[in-house]
Amino acid sequence: MSRPKARFSYSNLLDLLVPIVSILLGLIVGMILIAVAGKNPLGAYGAMFSGAFGSINSISEVIIKTAILTFTGLSVAFAYKVGLFNIGAEGQFIIGAITAAFLGHWIHLPGILHIPVIMVASFIMGGLWAAIAGWLKVTRGVHEVISTIMLNWIAVYLVENWLVTGPLSAVKATGSSDAGTPIIDGSAMLWRFIAYPPDQAGRIGLLVVIFLVAAIVAHYILNRSPIAKATNLILSLVVGAGVAALSSIAIFQWQYGIPGDRANIGIFFAMAAVAITFILLYRTVTGYEIRATGFNQEAARYAGINIKQRTILTMFIAGGLSGLAGMLMICGTERRFPGVFPGGYGFDGIAMALIGQNSPIGTFLASVLFGIIRGGATSMQLPPYEIHKTFADIIQGSVVLFIAANNIIRYLLMFPFKRKGEVD
Amino acid sequence: MEPVIELKGITKQFPAVLANDHIDMSIRKKEVFAIVGENGAGKTTLMNIIYGLYQPDSGKILIRGKETRINGPHQAIAEGIGMVHQHFMLVPVLTVAENIVLGIEPTKAGLVMDMDRARKEVAEFSQKYGMPIDPDARVEYLPVGMQQRVEIIKALFRGAEILILDEPTAVLTPLEREGLFLTINALIEQGKTVIFISHKLNEVMAIADRIAVLRGGRVMGVVDSKETSEAQLARMMVGRDVVLDIAKNPQKLGELVLEVQDLRAKNERGLDAVKGISFHLRRGEILGIAGVEGNGQTELIRVLTGMAKAESGKVLVNRKEMTGATVKSLRRAGIAHIPQDRLRTGLILPFNISENIVLGMHAEPPFARGIVQQRAEVNRFAKEKEDEFDVRPRDITVKAKSLSGGNQQKVIIAREVSSGPEVMIAAQPTRGLDIGATEFVHRKLLEERDKGKAVLLQSLELEEILSLSDRVMVMYGGEIVGCFETKTTNEDELAHYMLGLKRQEHVKA
């Protein structure tokens, strides 16, 4: 089996350069604003990056933010592949979160089962919430931007203003005076890098999962090279075992190495989601049909693709990804649905997808970058800079603006080539 | 006659191709000068140079004997050169008059637009050149032929003496084409010069005084239309003998595969478009559907291929009722479809060749196992078909949007033929293709027929239908008004039926 050589043209390069240049321009805009405010821009940026990496605590925050942003970003990017603009990631995120908070406290299962059950449920609930918009789109022609925005508000009022303060509140459930829902069971908490609670069965389960995933990925990759099937199987098992062995050090030892912080294995879930969405989009019939529908509905119909069904399915999966973001927030970071919900990740997901050019890997990279910027922005609040932490929003906003104006950037980048002319 | 435009050694190099290679030509006043050549021969590049959209790398342009550097369209217009592009540059929601005066609007006191004067001037103008048009009609509601007329008047209104028409007939119906030719003749009489770009040889033979043939960016010769023949032009264009008349093998008629009974369907606007059509199609035959555009052919084919639903009537494939079946089940039943619009329907332009070449078969083995795509199998298949169907470039990772029209069509035909169909439904399969590609498509359709498949061929080109089909049915106003053995009919007879002047009492199709 030989793979065709990828052709790399200047236009491919441009696709790559546009987001990078936009990010740089966004950072420059940020510097100008700091300078206008009479502060030292380079110093402030230095504080931001040292803030992001300066302590275990801040690295931990970066990791949490990255994981959640990745999920909501993937959600928006995935919907975009079928041609829909999922403004509703925030609502799906909230629905996924309340589902996790509910199942985390009200059902009781062993650790190895509790988290998978919550994941599936949050995915389905977030997915159904988004599928409403997909269904309205294909049956009634309701524009998804309108319906998802409305669903966002319905989710906010339903969950934050009713369920969390009413039937699902900690006050009602346990009689405690805490705001928000009650704390979830230990078995529903994602393992933090300092393990809590010390759940040996859970860790062993995790190890098994890591072993399986590594072996399957290795098998898939080796399958593309000309080696015998039996050799492939043995090599895959060896790779799986190796990765699991290395991971075991982290899983069993980290509690001694790193002081207590909120970073958790959610980041691995996020990475797995990147790989899975990539494979789903580019290596399966379903993904092919989704992309075909997104590019050209008429041609998709001509090919016998059920457009309506694909559109709803895509929205379901997109909503499911946002739902998982909510699950990470509850089971990983907050451990309850808090009285004051740290929302906004759904809307930030739109920016991540745009900056990542709607590719799964691009979205992940954008999430890492903005995880860092957001994590570090907190440190800029301290003297001598005293820059409000919403500064991260300014950078994010201006990057999105430059991405949206990508034709201008393309034009500027094309300029040295323009004179030589293009092929008509 | 003194030349109005002379080109001397015009050369234009693009990164990958030498589009124009030392082109010399001189165009005389009051003549129709045609430039023919296959897609990619450099016709459009040359015209864009004359119109100032590109600068040549070397060579010079003389206008009325004076060397001129044309820096942009505004300067070309100032020099009296007008261009009507293949794709019109009109604002659909504005009226005819508004479009024509756009950018040079007459004003009252230099401030307020004087619409009355604009309307009057446009009316006078269209009268003078014998191109009647309603200045108040909204452009979006005009038929294509009329829109083209607006473009021509727009150019003349800006003082064009030399008019470049880029593939002007590509979008026209045969009737509109006649109208355009009358307009061109009128323009010549008024002392204008027309440069006519085309790759349709019968047209340039009919309208042009002299014909320049381009191939691979070079001028292969300039000939007088009275002293040449289509065959000679075709040879110059393609560089080898081209079979214009197709030799057909004797027909081996097989059993019935497609039967349509009293089919009725509406168009996208909800109006009746197909009004009770019945016909049958047997293995080993090509059944042609002739007709002027907009007489229900498109809707009929959409219903037969599952892209639209019928109102009533029956469709039987291999004697099994398939009325209202989905595209997917019709494809499984052996219906292949070469759609009339390859860009909008036949291809997914951002997909590469190998992704496009399995479109419609993408979920079937061996291209998929369960939901997992078998990319190695897809790529192997794509490579094989690229060789078999001579798709260029031989690179399966090239996106469909960067292929030439002929190669795009080859991808579609490769796919539809290899889907192993029982019935091949081809809608205008050679629209916009050059001679070489047209010949290829025709050969493939005949091969299908000789293999014992049934072919339903819809085309607006009567010549194509007559040379390929075994039987022809004519559609007019959503009905079949006549059905003929190709051997016993001719273009004249069919034209009468196409225009609704005649109809058979009992059509047996």
Short mmCIF file of C-alpha atoms in Angstrom, two decimals, chain A:
data_model
loop_
_atom_site.label_atom_id
_atom_site.label_comp_id
_atom_site.label_asym_id
_atom_site.label_seq_id
_atom_site.Cartn_x
_atom_site.Cartn_y
_atom_site.Cartn_z
CA MET A 1 0.00 0.00 0.00
CA SER A 2 1.47 3.29 -0.98
CA ARG A 3 0.15 6.61 0.03
CA PRO A 4 -0.15 9.36 -2.54
CA LYS A 5 2.33 12.14 -2.05
CA ALA A 6 0.66 15.19 -0.63
CA ARG A 7 0.92 18.19 -2.86
CA PHE A 8 2.05 21.26 -1.08
CA SER A 9 1.26 24.46 -2.83
CA TYR A 10 1.41 28.06 -1.85
CA SER A 11 -2.30 28.03 -1.12
CA ASN A 12 -1.80 25.20 1.40
CA LEU A 13 0.87 27.30 3.04
CA LEU A 14 -1.50 30.25 3.15
CA ASP A 15 -4.15 28.17 4.92
CA LEU A 16 -1.55 27.51 7.59
CA LEU A 17 -0.19 31.04 7.70
CA VAL A 18 -3.50 32.85 8.07
CA PRO A 19 -4.22 31.71 11.64
CA ILE A 20 -0.60 32.11 12.69
CA VAL A 21 -0.38 35.65 11.34
CA SER A 22 -3.77 36.44 12.90
CA ILE A 23 -2.56 35.27 16.29
CA LEU A 24 0.59 37.37 15.98
CA LEU A 25 -1.44 40.41 14.96
CA GLY A 26 -3.80 39.79 17.88
CA LEU A 27 -0.86 39.71 20.28
CA ILE A 28 0.48 42.91 18.74
CA VAL A 29 -2.88 44.62 19.21
CA GLY A 30 -2.73 43.52 22.83
CA MET A 31 0.73 45.06 23.19
CA ILE A 32 -0.41 48.33 21.69
CA LEU A 33 -3.31 48.51 24.13
CA ILE A 34 -1.02 47.83 27.08
CA ALA A 35 1.35 50.52 25.86
CA VAL A 36 -1.53 52.97 25.48
CA ALA A 37 -2.47 52.23 29.07
CA GLY A 38 1.03 53.34 30.00
CA LYS A 39 2.39 49.94 30.98
CA ASN A 40 5.34 48.02 29.63
CA PRO A 41 3.91 45.59 27.05
CA LEU A 42 6.86 43.19 26.95
CA GLY A 43 6.98 43.04 30.71
CA ALA A 44 3.27 42.36 30.90
CA TYR A 45 3.54 39.57 28.35
CA GLY A 46 6.44 38.17 30.29
CA ALA A 47 4.29 38.20 33.41
CA MET A 48 1.52 36.48 31.49
CA PHE A 49 3.70 33.61 30.31
CA SER A 50 5.56 33.21 33.57
CA GLY A 51 2.17 33.36 35.22
CA ALA A 52 0.97 30.52 33.06
CA PHE A 53 3.99 28.33 33.74
CA GLY A 54 5.28 29.84 36.95
CA SER A 55 3.69 27.47 39.43
CA ILE A 56 2.14 24.05 39.54
CA ASN A 57 -1.10 25.75 40.38
CA SER A 58 -1.11 27.90 37.26
CA ILE A 59 -0.01 25.06 34.99
CA SER A 60 -2.87 23.14 36.44
CA GLU A 61 -5.32 25.91 35.52
CA VAL A 62 -3.91 26.04 31.98
CA ILE A 63 -4.47 22.30 31.61
CA ILE A 64 -8.07 22.51 32.83
CA LYS A 65 -8.93 25.40 30.54
CA THR A 66 -7.28 23.76 27.57
CA ALA A 67 -9.25 20.55 28.04
CA ILE A 68 -12.63 22.27 28.28
CA LEU A 69 -11.91 24.70 25.43
CA THR A 70 -10.86 21.77 23.25
CA PHE A 71 -14.21 20.08 23.70
CA THR A 72 -16.35 23.15 23.00
CA GLY A 73 -14.04 24.12 20.13
CA LEU A 74 -14.36 20.66 18.58
CA SER A 75 -18.10 20.95 18.98
CA VAL A 76 -18.26 24.12 16.89
CA ALA A 77 -15.71 22.84 14.35
CA PHE A 78 -17.56 19.57 13.94
CA ALA A 79 -20.91 21.23 13.25
CA TYR A 80 -19.21 23.50 10.77
CA LYS A 81 -18.20 20.47 8.71
CA VAL A 82 -21.83 19.88 7.79
CA GLY A 83 -22.21 23.59 7.13
CA LEU A 84 -23.86 24.64 10.39
CA PHE A 85 -22.70 27.37 12.73
CA ASN A 86 -23.16 26.03 16.24
CA ILE A 87 -23.57 29.12 18.39
CA GLY A 88 -25.24 26.83 20.91
CA ALA A 89 -22.13 25.21 22.38
CA GLU A 90 -22.73 27.18 25.59
CA GLY A 91 -26.21 25.77 26.10
CA GLN A 92 -25.07 22.23 25.32
CA PHE A 93 -22.19 22.76 27.74
CA ILE A 94 -24.61 23.75 30.52
CA ILE A 95 -26.90 20.81 29.79
CA GLY A 96 -23.94 18.41 29.85
CA ALA A 97 -22.80 19.96 33.14
CA ILE A 98 -26.12 19.65 34.95
CA THR A 99 -26.46 16.07 33.71
CA ALA A 100 -23.08 15.27 35.25
CA ALA A 101 -23.93 17.09 38.47
CA PHE A 102 -27.19 15.19 38.75
CA LEU A 103 -25.84 11.72 38.01
CA GLY A 104 -22.76 12.39 40.10
CA HIS A 105 -24.77 12.85 43.25
CA TRP A 106 -28.03 11.00 42.74
CA ILE A 107 -26.83 7.66 41.39
CA HIS A 108 -24.20 5.55 43.07
CA LEU A 109 -21.88 3.30 41.12
CA PRO A 110 -18.32 2.01 41.49
CA GLY A 111 -15.66 4.35 40.10
CA ILE A 112 -14.95 2.30 37.02
CA LEU A 113 -18.59 2.55 35.95
CA HIS A 114 -19.71 5.87 37.35
CA ILE A 115 -17.58 8.08 35.13
CA PRO A 116 -18.33 6.21 31.87
CA VAL A 117 -22.05 6.35 32.66
CA ILE A 118 -21.86 10.08 33.30
CA MET A 119 -19.84 10.63 30.13
CA VAL A 120 -22.35 8.80 27.98
CA ALA A 121 -25.27 10.61 29.59
CA SER A 122 -23.70 14.07 29.29
CA PHE A 123 -22.85 13.35 25.67
CA ILE A 124 -26.39 12.22 24.91
CA MET A 125 -28.06 15.11 26.74
CA GLY A 126 -25.81 17.76 25.14
CA GLY A 127 -26.31 15.99 21.84
CA LEU A 128 -30.08 15.95 22.08
CA TRP A 129 -30.09 19.62 23.03
CA ALA A 130 -28.18 20.43 19.83
CA ALA A 131 -30.16 17.93 17.76
CA ILE A 132 -33.25 20.03 18.43
CA ALA A 133 -31.64 22.79 16.38
CA GLY A 134 -30.62 20.29 13.69
CA TRP A 135 -34.12 18.89 13.53
CA LEU A 136 -35.69 22.35 13.30
CA LYS A 137 -33.27 23.17 10.52
CA VAL A 138 -34.04 20.21 8.28
CA THR A 139 -37.78 19.99 8.88
CA ARG A 140 -38.78 23.61 9.30
CA GLY A 141 -35.86 25.51 7.79
CA VAL A 142 -35.19 27.37 11.04
CA HIS A 143 -31.73 28.88 10.88
CA GLU A 144 -29.42 27.15 13.35
CA VAL A 145 -27.89 30.41 14.55
CA ILE A 146 -31.28 31.61 15.74
CA SER A 147 -32.39 28.31 17.26
CA THR A 148 -29.12 27.58 19.04
CA ILE A 149 -28.98 31.07 20.57
CA MET A 150 -32.49 30.59 21.88
CA LEU A 151 -31.63 27.13 23.18
CA ASN A 152 -28.69 28.73 25.01
CA TRP A 153 -31.02 30.99 26.96
CA ILE A 154 -33.46 28.21 27.62
CA ALA A 155 -30.60 26.15 29.03
CA VAL A 156 -29.37 29.04 31.19
CA TYR A 157 -32.76 29.74 32.71
CA LEU A 158 -33.77 26.13 33.02
CA VAL A 159 -30.57 25.01 34.70
CA GLU A 160 -29.02 27.98 36.50
CA ASN A 161 -32.18 29.76 37.55
CA TRP A 162 -34.38 26.80 38.32
CA LEU A 163 -32.79 23.37 38.73
CA VAL A 164 -29.67 24.54 40.55
CA THR A 165 -31.51 26.89 42.91
CA GLY A 166 -34.57 24.67 43.16
CA PRO A 167 -35.06 20.91 42.92
CA LEU A 168 -31.38 20.02 42.50
CA SER A 169 -29.96 22.50 45.01
CA ALA A 170 -27.73 21.35 47.82
CA VAL A 171 -30.10 23.01 50.25
CA LYS A 172 -32.93 20.72 49.20
CA ALA A 173 -30.78 17.63 48.81
CA THR A 174 -28.59 17.67 51.88
CA GLY A 175 -29.81 20.64 53.85
CA SER A 176 -26.38 22.28 53.61
CA SER A 177 -26.21 25.99 53.01
CA ASP A 178 -23.85 25.69 50.01
CA ALA A 179 -24.89 27.34 46.79
CA GLY A 180 -25.29 25.11 43.79
CA THR A 181 -25.88 21.37 43.62
CA PRO A 182 -24.45 18.98 46.20
CA ILE A 183 -20.93 17.64 45.87
CA ILE A 184 -20.73 14.61 43.58
CA ASP A 185 -19.69 11.17 44.76
CA GLY A 186 -16.00 10.37 44.90
CA SER A 187 -16.57 7.70 42.29
CA ALA A 188 -17.80 10.37 39.87
CA MET A 189 -14.74 12.59 40.25
CA LEU A 190 -12.17 12.57 37.49
CA TRP A 191 -8.79 11.52 38.80
CA ARG A 192 -6.74 14.52 39.56
CA PHE A 193 -3.04 14.27 39.06
CA ILE A 194 -2.92 14.16 42.79
CA ALA A 195 -5.28 11.28 43.10
CA TYR A 196 -8.39 11.85 45.11
CA PRO A 197 -9.82 9.68 46.38
CA PRO A 198 -7.10 7.03 46.26
CA ASP A 199 -9.19 4.67 44.21
CA GLN A 200 -6.97 1.76 43.18
CA ALA A 201 -9.60 0.02 41.08
CA GLY A 202 -10.19 3.18 39.09
CA ARG A 203 -6.51 3.63 38.43
CA ILE A 204 -6.09 0.09 37.23
CA GLY A 205 -9.11 0.55 35.00
CA LEU A 206 -7.55 3.68 33.59
CA LEU A 207 -4.35 1.79 32.91
CA VAL A 208 -6.26 -0.87 31.01
CA VAL A 209 -7.95 1.81 28.92
CA ILE A 210 -4.63 3.46 28.14
CA PHE A 211 -3.16 0.10 27.16
CA LEU A 212 -6.05 -0.63 24.81
CA VAL A 213 -6.08 2.80 23.19
CA ALA A 214 -2.32 2.78 22.61
CA ALA A 215 -2.44 -0.73 21.16
CA ILE A 216 -5.34 0.12 18.83
CA VAL A 217 -3.71 3.32 17.62
CA ALA A 218 -0.42 1.50 17.04
CA HIS A 219 -2.24 -1.25 15.19
CA TYR A 220 -3.96 1.29 12.99
CA ILE A 221 -0.74 3.10 12.14
CA LEU A 222 1.21 -0.10 11.51
CA ASN A 223 -1.59 -1.35 9.31
CA ARG A 224 -0.56 1.22 6.75
CA SER A 225 2.96 -0.17 6.43
CA PRO A 226 3.80 -3.38 4.63
CA ILE A 227 4.35 -5.71 7.58
CA ALA A 228 2.74 -9.05 8.31
CA LYS A 229 -0.47 -9.18 10.33
CA ALA A 230 1.02 -11.31 13.13
CA THR A 231 4.03 -9.00 13.50
CA ASN A 232 1.67 -6.06 13.59
CA LEU A 233 -0.35 -7.61 16.39
CA ILE A 234 2.71 -8.35 18.51
CA LEU A 235 4.22 -4.90 17.92
CA SER A 236 0.91 -3.23 18.81
CA LEU A 237 0.71 -5.16 22.07
CA VAL A 238 4.31 -4.21 22.89
CA VAL A 239 3.64 -0.54 22.19
CA GLY A 240 0.44 -0.68 24.26
CA ALA A 241 2.26 -2.26 27.16
CA GLY A 242 5.07 0.30 26.95
CA VAL A 243 2.74 3.26 26.98
CA ALA A 244 0.75 1.74 29.84
CA ALA A 245 3.93 1.15 31.82
CA LEU A 246 5.03 4.75 31.40
CA SER A 247 1.56 5.98 32.27
CA SER A 248 1.48 3.87 35.41
CA ILE A 249 4.32 5.96 36.81
CA ALA A 250 2.23 9.05 36.33
CA ILE A 251 -0.96 7.48 37.60
CA PHE A 252 0.47 5.96 40.75
CA GLN A 253 3.26 8.38 41.55
CA TRP A 254 1.93 11.82 40.76
CA GLN A 255 0.10 12.16 43.99
CA TYR A 256 3.48 12.35 45.70
CA GLY A 257 5.09 14.59 43.08
CA ILE A 258 2.55 17.34 42.58
CA PRO A 259 0.73 19.18 45.33
CA GLY A 260 -3.03 19.24 45.24
CA ASP A 261 -4.47 21.00 42.26
CA ARG A 262 -7.42 20.74 40.00
CA ALA A 263 -5.69 19.47 36.83
CA ASN A 264 -7.13 16.10 35.95
CA ILE A 265 -7.18 13.39 33.37
CA GLY A 266 -9.78 15.37 31.41
CA ILE A 267 -6.92 16.63 29.28
CA PHE A 268 -6.39 13.07 28.04
CA PHE A 269 -10.06 12.83 27.20
CA ALA A 270 -9.68 16.03 25.20
CA MET A 271 -6.72 14.63 23.28
CA ALA A 272 -8.62 11.42 22.60
CA ALA A 273 -11.58 13.49 21.38
CA VAL A 274 -9.29 15.28 18.92
CA ALA A 275 -8.10 11.95 17.55
CA ILE A 276 -11.57 10.45 17.44
CA THR A 277 -13.17 13.42 15.67
CA PHE A 278 -10.30 13.44 13.20
CA ILE A 279 -10.74 9.74 12.44
CA LEU A 280 -14.50 10.10 12.31
CA LEU A 281 -14.32 13.00 9.86
CA TYR A 282 -11.57 11.81 7.58
CA ARG A 283 -11.52 8.04 7.78
CA THR A 284 -15.15 6.95 7.95
CA VAL A 285 -18.07 6.92 5.57
CA THR A 286 -20.04 9.00 8.06
CA GLY A 287 -17.39 11.72 8.07
CA TYR A 288 -17.14 11.64 4.30
CA GLU A 289 -20.89 12.12 4.03
CA ILE A 290 -20.86 14.91 6.61
CA ARG A 291 -18.14 16.77 4.74
CA ALA A 292 -19.80 16.14 1.38
CA THR A 293 -23.05 17.57 2.73
CA GLY A 294 -21.24 20.58 4.16
CA PHE A 295 -19.46 21.40 0.92
CA ASN A 296 -22.26 20.79 -1.54
CA GLN A 297 -25.75 19.65 -0.54
CA GLU A 298 -26.88 19.17 -4.11
CA ALA A 299 -23.96 16.89 -4.91
CA ALA A 300 -24.45 15.04 -1.64
CA ARG A 301 -28.03 14.36 -2.57
CA TYR A 302 -26.92 13.25 -6.00
CA ALA A 303 -24.64 10.75 -4.27
CA GLY A 304 -27.57 9.28 -2.38
CA ILE A 305 -26.60 10.76 0.98
CA ASN A 306 -29.46 11.35 3.41
CA ILE A 307 -28.77 15.01 4.07
CA LYS A 308 -31.38 15.53 6.76
CA GLN A 309 -30.25 12.56 8.76
CA ARG A 310 -26.59 13.54 8.42
CA THR A 311 -27.33 17.10 9.50
CA ILE A 312 -29.15 16.00 12.64
CA LEU A 313 -26.49 13.41 13.44
CA THR A 314 -23.76 16.02 13.07
CA MET A 315 -25.53 18.40 15.41
CA PHE A 316 -26.01 15.53 17.86
CA ILE A 317 -22.30 14.71 17.90
CA ALA A 318 -21.38 18.41 18.10
CA GLY A 319 -23.73 18.87 21.03
CA GLY A 320 -22.34 15.73 22.62
CA LEU A 321 -18.82 17.19 22.51
CA SER A 322 -20.02 20.33 24.28
CA GLY A 323 -21.88 18.14 26.74
CA LEU A 324 -18.61 16.40 27.55
CA ALA A 325 -17.01 19.80 28.15
CA GLY A 326 -19.70 20.36 30.79
CA MET A 327 -18.99 16.93 32.25
CA LEU A 328 -15.26 17.79 32.55
CA MET A 329 -16.17 21.01 34.27
CA ILE A 330 -18.28 19.22 36.88
CA CYS A 331 -16.46 15.93 37.40
CA GLY A 332 -13.00 17.40 37.00
CA THR A 333 -12.89 20.99 38.17
CA GLU A 334 -15.92 22.02 40.22
CA ARG A 335 -17.25 18.70 41.57
CA ARG A 336 -20.69 20.23 41.78
CA PHE A 337 -22.73 22.59 39.65
CA PRO A 338 -21.69 25.77 41.47
CA GLY A 339 -24.04 28.59 42.40
CA VAL A 340 -22.11 30.96 40.17
CA PHE A 341 -21.39 28.98 37.06
CA PRO A 342 -18.05 29.73 35.37
CA GLY A 343 -19.63 29.71 31.89
CA GLY A 344 -18.48 31.20 28.63
CA TYR A 345 -16.53 28.16 27.47
CA GLY A 346 -19.17 27.45 24.87
CA PHE A 347 -18.78 30.89 23.33
CA ASP A 348 -15.01 30.65 23.54
CA GLY A 349 -15.32 27.39 21.65
CA ILE A 350 -16.53 29.38 18.65
CA ALA A 351 -13.30 31.34 18.73
CA MET A 352 -11.21 28.18 19.11
CA ALA A 353 -12.85 26.60 16.07
CA LEU A 354 -12.40 29.75 14.01
CA ILE A 355 -8.76 30.15 14.98
CA GLY A 356 -8.16 26.44 14.41
CA GLN A 357 -9.74 26.78 10.96
CA ASN A 358 -12.32 24.15 11.94
CA SER A 359 -9.77 21.35 11.90
CA PRO A 360 -9.67 19.10 14.98
CA ILE A 361 -5.93 19.50 15.43
CA GLY A 362 -6.01 23.23 14.75
CA THR A 363 -8.76 23.61 17.32
CA PHE A 364 -6.68 21.77 19.88
CA LEU A 365 -3.65 23.96 19.22
CA ALA A 366 -5.78 27.09 19.53
CA SER A 367 -7.17 25.75 22.81
CA VAL A 368 -3.68 25.14 24.16
CA LEU A 369 -2.63 28.68 23.24
CA PHE A 370 -5.68 30.31 24.77
CA GLY A 371 -5.51 27.99 27.76
CA ILE A 372 -2.09 29.50 28.35
CA ILE A 373 -3.17 33.09 27.70
CA ARG A 374 -6.20 32.74 29.95
CA GLY A 375 -4.27 30.93 32.64
CA GLY A 376 -1.54 33.58 32.54
CA ALA A 377 -3.81 36.58 32.32
CA THR A 378 -4.64 36.10 35.98
CA SER A 379 -1.02 36.98 36.88
CA MET A 380 -1.15 40.22 34.92
CA GLN A 381 -3.61 41.52 37.46
CA LEU A 382 -0.86 41.71 40.05
CA PRO A 383 1.34 44.79 40.43
CA PRO A 384 3.21 46.31 38.71
CA TYR A 385 0.98 45.66 35.70
CA GLU A 386 -2.49 45.51 37.18
CA ILE A 387 -4.12 44.61 33.90
CA HIS A 388 -7.61 43.18 34.20
CA LYS A 389 -7.82 39.50 33.38
CA THR A 390 -10.44 40.09 30.69
CA PHE A 391 -7.43 41.25 28.72
CA ALA A 392 -7.32 37.68 27.40
CA ASP A 393 -10.71 38.35 25.81
CA ILE A 394 -9.28 41.33 23.98
CA ILE A 395 -6.54 39.22 22.47
CA GLN A 396 -8.98 36.47 21.59
CA GLY A 397 -11.42 38.96 20.09
CA SER A 398 -8.86 40.64 17.91
CA VAL A 399 -7.47 37.31 16.67
CA VAL A 400 -10.98 36.28 15.68
CA LEU A 401 -11.39 39.61 13.93
CA PHE A 402 -8.23 39.05 11.92
CA ILE A 403 -9.31 35.51 11.06
CA ALA A 404 -12.67 36.83 9.90
CA ALA A 405 -10.84 39.35 7.75
CA ASN A 406 -8.66 36.56 6.39
CA ASN A 407 -8.96 37.81 2.84
CA ILE A 408 -7.02 40.91 3.79
CA ILE A 409 -4.29 38.79 5.34
CA ARG A 410 -4.27 36.50 2.34
CA TYR A 411 -3.98 39.48 0.06
CA LEU A 412 -1.07 40.91 2.02
CA LEU A 413 0.69 37.54 2.14
CA MET A 414 0.09 37.03 -1.58
CA PHE A 415 1.50 40.41 -2.43
CA PRO A 416 5.07 39.33 -3.23
CA PHE A 417 3.62 36.68 -5.55
CA LYS A 418 0.96 38.84 -7.12
CA ARG A 419 3.22 40.51 -9.62
CA LYS A 420 4.21 37.25 -11.20
CA GLY A 421 0.55 36.54 -11.93
CA GLU A 422 -1.57 33.50 -11.27
CA VAL A 423 -2.79 30.78 -13.53
CA ASP A 424 -6.26 31.51 -14.77
#
